[in-house]
Coordinates of C-alpha atoms in Angstrom, one line a residue:
X284 CA 66.1 110.4 108.3
X285 CA 63.1 110.6 106.0
X286 CA 65.3 111.5 103.0
X287 CA 67.7 108.7 103.8
X288 CA 64.9 106.3 104.0
X289 CA 63.7 107.4 100.6
X290 CA 67.2 107.1 99.1
X291 CA 67.7 103.6 100.5
X292 CA 64.3 102.6 98.9
X293 CA 65.2 104.1 95.6
X294 CA 68.6 102.3 95.5
X295 CA 67.1 98.9 96.5
X296 CA 64.1 99.1 94.1
X297 CA 66.0 100.1 91.0
X298 CA 68.1 97.8 88.7
X299 CA 69.2 100.7 86.5
X300 CA 72.6 102.2 87.1
X301 CA 71.5 105.6 85.8
X302 CA 68.6 105.6 88.3
X303 CA 70.8 104.7 91.2
X304 CA 73.3 107.4 90.3
X305 CA 70.5 109.9 89.8
X306 CA 69.0 109.2 93.2
X307 CA 72.4 109.7 94.9
X308 CA 73.1 112.9 93.0
X309 CA 69.7 114.3 94.1
X310 CA 70.3 113.3 97.7
X311 CA 73.8 114.8 97.9
X312 CA 72.7 118.1 96.4
X313 CA 69.6 118.4 98.5
X314 CA 70.7 117.5 102.1
X315 CA 73.0 119.5 104.3
X316 CA 76.6 118.3 104.7
X317 CA 76.1 116.9 108.2
X318 CA 73.5 114.5 106.8
X319 CA 75.1 113.8 103.5
X320 CA 78.4 112.8 105.0
X321 CA 76.7 110.0 107.1
X322 CA 74.9 108.7 104.0
X323 CA 78.3 108.8 102.1
X324 CA 79.9 106.9 105.0
X325 CA 77.4 104.1 104.9
X326 CA 77.2 103.9 101.1
X327 CA 81.0 103.5 100.8
X328 CA 80.9 100.4 103.0
X329 CA 81.6 101.8 106.5
X330 CA 79.6 100.3 109.3
X331 CA 79.4 100.6 113.1
X332 CA 80.4 97.6 115.0
X333 CA 77.4 95.8 116.5
X334 CA 76.1 98.3 119.0
X335 CA 73.2 96.0 120.1
X336 CA 73.6 92.3 120.2
X337 CA 71.3 90.4 117.7
X338 CA 70.3 88.1 120.6
X339 CA 69.1 91.0 122.6
X340 CA 67.2 92.5 119.7
X341 CA 65.3 89.3 119.2
X342 CA 64.6 89.0 122.9
X343 CA 63.3 92.5 123.2
X344 CA 61.2 92.1 120.1
X345 CA 59.5 89.1 121.8
X346 CA 58.9 91.0 125.0
X347 CA 57.4 94.1 123.3
X348 CA 55.4 92.2 120.6
X349 CA 54.1 89.5 122.9
X350 CA 55.0 86.8 120.3
X351 CA 56.4 83.6 121.7
X352 CA 60.1 82.7 121.1
X353 CA 59.3 79.8 118.8
X354 CA 57.3 82.1 116.5
X355 CA 60.0 84.7 116.4
X356 CA 62.6 82.0 115.6
X357 CA 60.3 80.7 112.8
X358 CA 59.9 84.2 111.4
X359 CA 63.7 84.8 111.5
X360 CA 64.3 81.6 109.7
X361 CA 61.9 82.6 107.0
X362 CA 63.1 86.2 106.7
X363 CA 66.8 85.4 107.2
X364 CA 67.6 88.8 108.8
X365 CA 67.2 89.8 112.5
X366 CA 66.9 93.5 111.6
X367 CA 64.0 92.9 109.2
X368 CA 62.3 90.4 111.6
X369 CA 62.3 92.9 114.4
X370 CA 61.0 95.7 112.2
X371 CA 58.1 93.5 111.0
X372 CA 57.1 92.2 114.5
X373 CA 57.5 95.2 116.7
X374 CA 54.3 97.1 117.5
X375 CA 55.3 100.3 115.6
X376 CA 52.6 102.9 115.5
X377 CA 54.7 106.0 114.7
X378 CA 54.3 107.9 111.4
X379 CA 58.0 108.2 111.0
X380 CA 60.6 110.6 112.3
X381 CA 61.5 113.8 110.5
X382 CA 64.8 114.1 112.4
X383 CA 67.7 114.7 110.1
X384 CA 70.1 111.8 109.6
X385 CA 73.1 113.4 111.2
X386 CA 71.1 114.3 114.4
X387 CA 69.5 110.9 114.5
X388 CA 72.9 109.2 114.4
X389 CA 74.4 111.5 117.0
X390 CA 71.4 111.2 119.4
X391 CA 70.0 107.7 118.9
X392 CA 72.7 105.5 117.4
X393 CA 76.2 106.5 118.6
X394 CA 75.2 106.7 122.4
X395 CA 74.3 103.0 122.4
X396 CA 78.0 102.2 122.0
X397 CA 78.7 103.5 125.5
X398 CA 75.7 102.2 127.3
X399 CA 75.3 98.8 129.1
X400 CA 72.7 96.4 127.7
X401 CA 70.3 97.2 130.5
X402 CA 70.5 100.9 129.7
X403 CA 70.0 100.4 126.0
X404 CA 66.3 99.3 126.0
X405 CA 64.8 102.6 127.3
X406 CA 66.4 104.5 124.4
X407 CA 65.4 101.9 121.9
X408 CA 61.8 101.9 123.1
X409 CA 61.6 105.7 122.9
X410 CA 63.2 105.6 119.4
X411 CA 60.8 102.9 118.2
X412 CA 57.9 105.0 119.2
X413 CA 58.9 107.6 116.6
X414 CA 59.7 105.3 113.6
X415 CA 57.8 103.7 110.8
X416 CA 58.7 100.2 109.7
X417 CA 61.0 101.2 106.9
X418 CA 62.9 103.5 109.3
X419 CA 63.0 100.8 112.0
X420 CA 64.6 98.4 109.5
X421 CA 67.3 100.9 108.7
X422 CA 67.8 101.7 112.4
X423 CA 68.2 98.0 113.2
X424 CA 70.7 97.6 110.3
X425 CA 72.8 100.4 111.8
X426 CA 72.6 99.0 115.3
X427 CA 73.7 95.4 114.3
X428 CA 76.5 96.5 111.9
X429 CA 74.7 94.9 109.0
X430 CA 73.9 97.9 106.8
X431 CA 74.5 97.2 103.1
X432 CA 72.9 98.7 100.0
X433 CA 73.1 97.5 96.4
X434 CA 75.6 100.1 95.0
X435 CA 79.3 99.8 94.5
X436 CA 81.8 102.4 95.8
X437 CA 82.6 103.2 92.1
X438 CA 79.0 104.3 91.6
X439 CA 79.0 106.3 94.8
X440 CA 82.1 108.1 93.7
X441 CA 80.6 108.8 90.3
X442 CA 77.4 110.3 91.9
X443 CA 79.2 112.4 94.4
X444 CA 81.6 113.7 91.7
X445 CA 78.6 114.8 89.6
X446 CA 76.8 116.3 92.6
X447 CA 79.8 118.4 93.7
X448 CA 81.2 119.1 90.3
X449 CA 84.6 117.5 90.9
X450 CA 86.5 115.2 88.5
X451 CA 85.8 111.6 89.2
X452 CA 89.4 110.5 89.6
X453 CA 90.0 113.4 92.1
X454 CA 87.0 112.4 94.1
X455 CA 88.1 108.8 94.3
X456 CA 91.4 109.9 95.7
X457 CA 89.8 112.2 98.2
X458 CA 87.7 109.3 99.5
X459 CA 90.6 106.8 99.7
X460 CA 91.8 105.7 103.1
X461 CA 90.2 106.4 106.4
X462 CA 88.2 109.5 107.1
X463 CA 85.7 110.7 109.7
X464 CA 82.1 111.5 108.8
X465 CA 82.0 115.2 109.6
X466 CA 80.4 118.1 107.9
X467 CA 83.8 119.7 107.4
X468 CA 85.1 116.6 105.6
X469 CA 82.1 116.6 103.2
X470 CA 82.6 120.3 102.4
X471 CA 86.3 119.6 101.6
X472 CA 85.3 117.0 99.0
X473 CA 83.9 119.8 96.8
X474 CA 86.9 122.1 97.1
X475 CA 88.6 123.3 94.0
X476 CA 92.0 122.1 95.1
X477 CA 92.8 118.5 96.0
X478 CA 93.3 117.9 99.7
X479 CA 97.0 117.6 100.7
X480 CA 96.7 117.8 104.4
X481 CA 96.6 114.0 105.1
X482 CA 100.0 112.3 104.6
X483 CA 98.4 108.9 105.2
X484 CA 96.0 109.2 102.2
X485 CA 96.6 106.5 99.6
X486 CA 95.6 106.6 95.9
X487 CA 92.7 104.7 94.4
X488 CA 93.9 101.4 93.0
X489 CA 94.1 100.6 89.3
X490 CA 92.4 97.2 88.7
X491 CA 93.1 94.8 85.9
X492 CA 90.5 93.1 83.8
X493 CA 90.3 89.3 83.2
X494 CA 91.9 88.3 79.8
X495 CA 89.2 86.6 77.8
X496 CA 90.9 85.7 74.6
X497 CA 94.5 84.8 73.6
X498 CA 97.3 87.1 74.6
X499 CA 98.5 87.6 71.0
X500 CA 95.2 89.3 70.3
X501 CA 96.6 92.3 72.3
X502 CA 99.1 93.1 69.5
X503 CA 102.8 93.3 69.5
X504 CA 104.5 91.5 72.4
X505 CA 107.0 94.4 72.7
X506 CA 104.2 96.8 73.7
X507 CA 103.5 94.9 76.9
X508 CA 105.2 94.2 80.2
X509 CA 104.6 90.8 81.7
X510 CA 104.9 90.1 85.5
X511 CA 103.8 87.3 87.7
X512 CA 100.4 87.6 89.3
X513 CA 101.2 87.1 93.0
X514 CA 98.9 85.4 95.4
X515 CA 99.2 87.9 98.3
X516 CA 97.8 91.1 99.6
X517 CA 97.6 94.0 97.1
X518 CA 98.6 97.1 98.9
X519 CA 100.2 100.6 98.7
X520 CA 103.3 101.5 100.6
X521 CA 103.5 105.2 101.5
X522 CA 106.5 107.0 103.0
X523 CA 105.6 110.6 103.6
X524 CA 106.8 113.1 106.2
X525 CA 109.1 110.4 107.8
X526 CA 106.0 108.2 108.5
X527 CA 105.2 104.9 106.8
X528 CA 101.7 103.6 106.0
X529 CA 100.6 100.3 104.4
X530 CA 97.1 100.3 102.9
X531 CA 95.3 97.2 101.6
X532 CA 93.1 97.4 98.6
X533 CA 90.1 97.3 100.9
X534 CA 91.2 100.6 102.5
X535 CA 92.4 98.9 105.6
X536 CA 95.5 100.3 107.3
X537 CA 97.7 97.3 108.0
X538 CA 101.0 98.9 108.9
X539 CA 101.1 97.4 112.4
X540 CA 100.6 93.9 111.1
X541 CA 103.8 94.0 109.0
X542 CA 106.4 96.0 111.1
X543 CA 109.4 94.6 109.2
X544 CA 108.2 96.0 105.9
X545 CA 107.3 99.3 107.6
X546 CA 110.8 99.5 109.0
X547 CA 112.4 98.7 105.6
X548 CA 110.3 101.5 104.0
X549 CA 112.0 104.1 106.2
X550 CA 115.0 103.8 103.9
X551 CA 113.0 105.0 100.9
X552 CA 113.0 108.7 100.1
X553 CA 110.2 110.7 101.7
X554 CA 107.4 111.4 99.3
X555 CA 107.3 107.9 97.9
X556 CA 104.2 105.8 97.2
X557 CA 104.6 102.3 95.7
X558 CA 102.0 99.8 94.5
X559 CA 102.8 96.2 95.1
X560 CA 102.1 92.9 96.8
X561 CA 102.7 91.6 100.3
X562 CA 103.8 88.0 100.4
X563 CA 104.9 85.5 103.0
X564 CA 108.4 84.6 101.7
X565 CA 110.5 81.5 102.5
X566 CA 114.0 80.5 101.6
X567 CA 113.0 79.2 98.2
X568 CA 110.4 81.9 97.3
X569 CA 106.8 82.9 98.0
X570 CA 104.8 80.7 100.3
X571 CA 101.1 80.0 99.8
X572 CA 98.4 82.4 101.0
X573 CA 97.6 80.3 104.1
X574 CA 101.0 81.2 105.5
X575 CA 100.2 84.9 105.0
X576 CA 96.8 84.4 106.5
X577 CA 98.6 83.4 109.7
X578 CA 100.0 86.9 109.9
X579 CA 96.7 88.6 109.0
X580 CA 94.7 86.9 111.6
X581 CA 97.0 87.7 114.6
X582 CA 96.4 90.8 116.6
X583 CA 99.6 90.3 118.7
X584 CA 102.9 89.7 116.9
X585 CA 105.6 87.8 118.7
X586 CA 109.2 87.0 117.7
X587 CA 108.4 83.4 116.7
X588 CA 105.6 84.5 114.4
X589 CA 107.8 87.1 112.7
X590 CA 110.6 84.5 112.4
X591 CA 108.4 81.6 111.1
X592 CA 106.3 83.7 108.7
X593 CA 108.5 86.4 107.3
X594 CA 107.0 88.8 104.7
X595 CA 108.3 90.7 101.7
X596 CA 106.8 93.6 99.7
X597 CA 107.2 93.2 95.9
X598 CA 106.8 96.6 94.2
X599 CA 105.5 96.8 90.7
X600 CA 104.6 100.5 90.3
X601 CA 105.6 103.9 91.5
X602 CA 102.7 106.3 92.1
X603 CA 104.5 109.2 93.8
X604 CA 108.1 110.1 93.6
X605 CA 109.8 113.0 95.6
X606 CA 106.3 114.1 96.6
X607 CA 105.1 114.3 93.0
X608 CA 102.0 112.4 91.8
X609 CA 103.3 110.5 88.7
X610 CA 100.3 108.4 87.9
X611 CA 99.7 110.3 84.6
X612 CA 103.1 109.2 83.3
X613 CA 103.5 106.1 81.2
X614 CA 104.2 102.8 82.9
X615 CA 107.7 102.8 81.4
X616 CA 108.5 106.2 83.0
X617 CA 107.0 105.1 86.3
X618 CA 109.1 102.0 86.3
X619 CA 112.2 104.1 85.7
X620 CA 111.3 106.0 88.8
X621 CA 110.7 102.8 90.7
X622 CA 114.2 101.6 89.9
X623 CA 115.7 104.8 91.2
X624 CA 113.7 104.7 94.4
X625 CA 114.5 101.1 95.2
X626 CA 118.2 101.9 94.6
X627 CA 118.2 103.5 98.1
X628 CA 117.5 100.1 99.7
X629 CA 120.1 97.6 101.0
X630 CA 120.4 94.2 99.3
X631 CA 118.8 92.4 102.3
X632 CA 115.7 94.7 102.4
X633 CA 112.2 93.4 102.7
X634 CA 111.2 95.5 99.7
X635 CA 112.1 94.3 96.2
X636 CA 111.2 94.9 92.6
X637 CA 108.6 92.5 91.3
X638 CA 110.5 90.7 88.5
X639 CA 109.5 91.2 84.8
X640 CA 109.0 88.0 82.7
X641 CA 111.3 88.7 79.7
X642 CA 110.2 86.2 77.0
X643 CA 110.0 88.2 73.7
X644 CA 107.3 86.2 71.9
X645 CA 103.7 85.4 73.0
X646 CA 104.4 81.6 72.4
X647 CA 107.4 81.6 74.8
X648 CA 105.4 83.7 77.3
X649 CA 102.6 81.2 77.1
X650 CA 105.0 78.4 78.0
X651 CA 106.1 80.4 81.1
X652 CA 102.5 81.1 82.0
X653 CA 102.0 77.3 82.1
X654 CA 104.6 77.2 84.9
X655 CA 102.4 79.5 87.1
X656 CA 101.0 76.9 89.5
X657 CA 104.3 75.3 90.2
X658 CA 105.8 78.7 91.0
X659 CA 103.0 79.5 93.5
X660 CA 101.5 82.3 91.4
X661 CA 98.0 82.8 89.8
X662 CA 99.3 83.5 86.3
X663 CA 100.6 86.6 84.6
X664 CA 99.8 90.3 84.6
X665 CA 100.0 92.0 81.2
X666 CA 100.4 95.8 81.3
X667 CA 100.7 98.2 78.3
X668 CA 104.0 100.0 78.4
X669 CA 102.5 103.5 77.6
X670 CA 99.6 103.2 80.1
X671 CA 99.0 105.7 82.8
X672 CA 97.9 104.5 86.3
X673 CA 94.1 104.8 86.1
X674 CA 91.4 104.7 88.8
X675 CA 89.4 101.6 89.2
X676 CA 88.8 98.9 86.5
X677 CA 89.5 100.5 83.1
X678 CA 89.7 97.9 80.3
X679 CA 92.4 97.9 77.7
X680 CA 95.7 98.6 79.5
X681 CA 96.0 96.1 82.4
X682 CA 95.0 92.4 82.0
X683 CA 95.2 89.5 84.4
X684 CA 95.9 86.2 82.7
X685 CA 95.0 83.6 85.3
X686 CA 95.6 79.9 85.1
X687 CA 92.5 77.7 85.1
X688 CA 91.2 76.7 88.6
X689 CA 91.2 73.3 90.0
X690 CA 87.8 71.5 89.9
X691 CA 86.2 68.7 91.8
X692 CA 82.8 67.0 91.8
X693 CA 81.4 67.2 95.3
X694 CA 78.1 66.3 97.1
X695 CA 75.9 68.8 98.9
X696 CA 75.2 67.7 102.5
X697 CA 74.1 70.9 104.3
X698 CA 72.3 74.1 103.4
X699 CA 71.6 77.5 105.0
X700 CA 69.4 80.4 104.0
X701 CA 70.8 83.5 102.5
X702 CA 70.3 87.1 103.6
X703 CA 69.0 90.3 102.1
X704 CA 67.4 89.6 98.8
X705 CA 68.1 85.9 99.2
X706 CA 66.4 85.7 102.6
X707 CA 64.1 82.7 102.7
X708 CA 66.0 80.9 100.0
X709 CA 68.6 78.2 100.7
X710 CA 71.6 79.5 98.9
X711 CA 74.6 78.7 101.1
X712 CA 75.7 75.1 100.6
X713 CA 78.3 72.8 102.2
X714 CA 79.9 70.3 99.9
X715 CA 81.6 67.0 100.8
X716 CA 83.9 64.4 99.3
X717 CA 83.4 60.7 99.5
X718 CA 85.2 58.9 102.4
X719 CA 84.1 55.3 102.1
X720 CA 80.4 55.1 102.9
X721 CA 80.5 58.7 104.4
X722 CA 80.7 62.2 103.0
X723 CA 83.0 64.6 104.8
X724 CA 82.7 68.4 104.2
X725 CA 85.5 70.2 102.5
X726 CA 84.0 73.5 101.3
X727 CA 81.1 76.0 101.5
X728 CA 80.0 78.0 98.5
X729 CA 77.0 80.2 97.6
X730 CA 77.7 81.5 94.1
X731 CA 77.5 80.1 90.6
X732 CA 73.9 78.9 90.2
X733 CA 71.3 80.7 88.1
X734 CA 68.2 82.1 89.8
X735 CA 66.1 79.3 88.3
X736 CA 68.5 76.6 89.7
X737 CA 68.5 78.4 93.1
X738 CA 64.7 78.1 93.3
X739 CA 64.8 74.5 92.2
X740 CA 67.5 73.6 94.8
X741 CA 65.6 75.6 97.5
X742 CA 62.4 73.7 96.9
X743 CA 64.2 70.3 97.0
X744 CA 66.0 71.3 100.3
X745 CA 62.7 72.3 102.0
X746 CA 61.0 69.1 100.9
X747 CA 63.9 66.8 101.8
X748 CA 65.4 68.2 105.1
X749 CA 66.6 65.4 107.3
X750 CA 67.5 67.5 110.4
X751 CA 67.8 71.1 111.6
X752 CA 70.6 72.5 113.6
X753 CA 70.0 76.2 114.1
X754 CA 69.8 77.8 110.7
X755 CA 71.5 74.8 109.0
X756 CA 69.6 72.0 107.4
X757 CA 71.0 68.5 106.8
X758 CA 69.9 67.1 103.4
X759 CA 70.3 63.7 101.7
X760 CA 73.7 63.2 99.9
X761 CA 72.0 63.1 96.5
X762 CA 73.2 65.9 94.3
X763 CA 76.6 66.4 92.8
X764 CA 78.0 69.8 91.9
X765 CA 81.2 70.8 90.1
X766 CA 83.2 73.1 92.3
X767 CA 86.0 75.3 91.1
X768 CA 88.8 76.4 93.6
X769 CA 92.2 78.0 93.6
X770 CA 94.0 75.7 96.0
X771 CA 93.7 73.0 98.7
X772 CA 95.3 72.9 102.1
X773 CA 95.1 71.0 105.4
X774 CA 92.7 72.6 107.8
X775 CA 90.9 71.8 111.0
X776 CA 87.9 73.8 109.9
X777 CA 86.3 70.7 108.4
X778 CA 86.0 67.2 109.6
X779 CA 87.8 66.0 106.5
X780 CA 90.9 67.9 107.5
X781 CA 91.0 69.7 104.2
X782 CA 89.7 73.0 102.9
X783 CA 89.4 74.5 99.4
X784 CA 90.4 78.0 98.7
X785 CA 87.9 80.3 97.0
X786 CA 85.4 77.6 96.2
X787 CA 82.5 78.4 93.8
X788 CA 79.9 76.4 91.9
X789 CA 80.6 75.9 88.2
X790 CA 77.5 73.7 87.5
X791 CA 75.0 71.4 88.9
X792 CA 75.9 67.8 87.7
X793 CA 72.5 66.2 87.5
X794 CA 74.1 63.7 85.1
X795 CA 76.3 62.3 87.9
X796 CA 75.5 60.0 90.8
X797 CA 77.2 60.4 94.2
X798 CA 79.2 57.3 93.6
X799 CA 80.9 59.3 90.8
X800 CA 81.8 62.2 93.1
X801 CA 85.5 62.8 93.9
X802 CA 86.8 61.1 97.0
X803 CA 88.8 62.4 99.9
X804 CA 91.7 60.3 98.8
X805 CA 91.6 62.1 95.4
X806 CA 91.7 65.5 97.1
X807 CA 94.6 64.4 99.3
X808 CA 96.5 63.2 96.3
X809 CA 96.0 66.7 94.8
X810 CA 97.3 68.2 98.0
X811 CA 100.4 65.9 97.8
X812 CA 101.0 66.9 94.2
X813 CA 101.1 70.6 95.2
X814 CA 104.2 70.7 97.5
X815 CA 104.4 74.5 97.5
X816 CA 105.6 77.2 95.2
X817 CA 109.1 77.3 93.7
X818 CA 111.1 80.5 93.5
X819 CA 110.3 82.6 90.3

């Protein structure tokens, strides 16, 4: 636990990539596998579900510290994180435990999942007596399911590959999919041969980079394949050993949510892995992402849901053919294999080839790109014909050429404090459109302002709060912000009846008054002008 505490501090206090990687390399080399694997599990984004309710942690903190509830609530509002608030207020006298991380998890964290709330407090009190404040903070983060640290999975893979002397791409593959944090698994990561014992294991995804300039800067049009950029769920479809698996890009196994696609995949040859997009598909073509969201959010699938929200898998790459990893082949060669694999499917299959946009000149392709929004797609994907299937975001071979987002000038009416490094700063804002004399909310956003602007907005919010409702502050409808978003749909989430998709702040419009902000009628007109996608 002491070494993990030091690793967490090193990662949080450094802004240098090389320092973060160096700290992880040292840790993975120094600690035994039963400790290293738990650190790896947390660093790659895995978390326990909340083992202790945040409400109980606050209550027990008050009981043990003697502080009144109102003071704990004020401290929480200032800190913005219940794990840190409890670590700061609890009467911790211990010097810190020397218990190894693996043993600490097994003896003091995992058992709480099986104990009733009344039984949890004795174990917590005994554990708190051993911890210092930094360790208590980490302990609370693990308990509440809120553990995060400022490193990407790509950096973790890089550090682990260096520590164990394994190629980075091989390490990324070995960490893909679901795995259990055992010492045996960690030892297998450093093996000379790639693990082949798990038929469900996907490959790391190849990610495209945003196209910044004009497409004709890329060279000859004939060197590139153009495809529509779908607005669905990027995933890999695996058919191995007579079993089908669907993995999302976030390493979530989603097979059970899309049984009709899984059933269709059984017609593919065994030893096939395809990269593609899951879409909700109507009679005229792809439906918007909200329709697909209906499927994602349901745990129980019934006949009416499957009938009203049918899905289709559009394949655009072949990663494994007849059990052979073909990622190192050129895109042209992989697409030839994709055509052969898909030939096994019936015409009415839920699995199809993602169509290629055939225009032979950049000028003609630009014209087709301009049709993207009407077709219900986000733009075009440009892929070099001779490119291998790489790991992660490698610039140069795959580009995403997205259409410009919608924009609206909206008014901030609510604010909420952030978490982690933004704790104590109001960084989460609710924006509204004009509706006569009122302003009705349509979106929440928390990204897009500079650090200087965040501090300025934060001071204004604190000085001008009209009302408090829990962590939310109501502020005067005074400031206008330009908000970018990808789409607009009817929704009962906001009083306005509308919701913006992927809203983010473009700029603070200090030059505009609230009377110049966009109205709800203007947003509804935008909704009416977007009747839904047409078939490509």
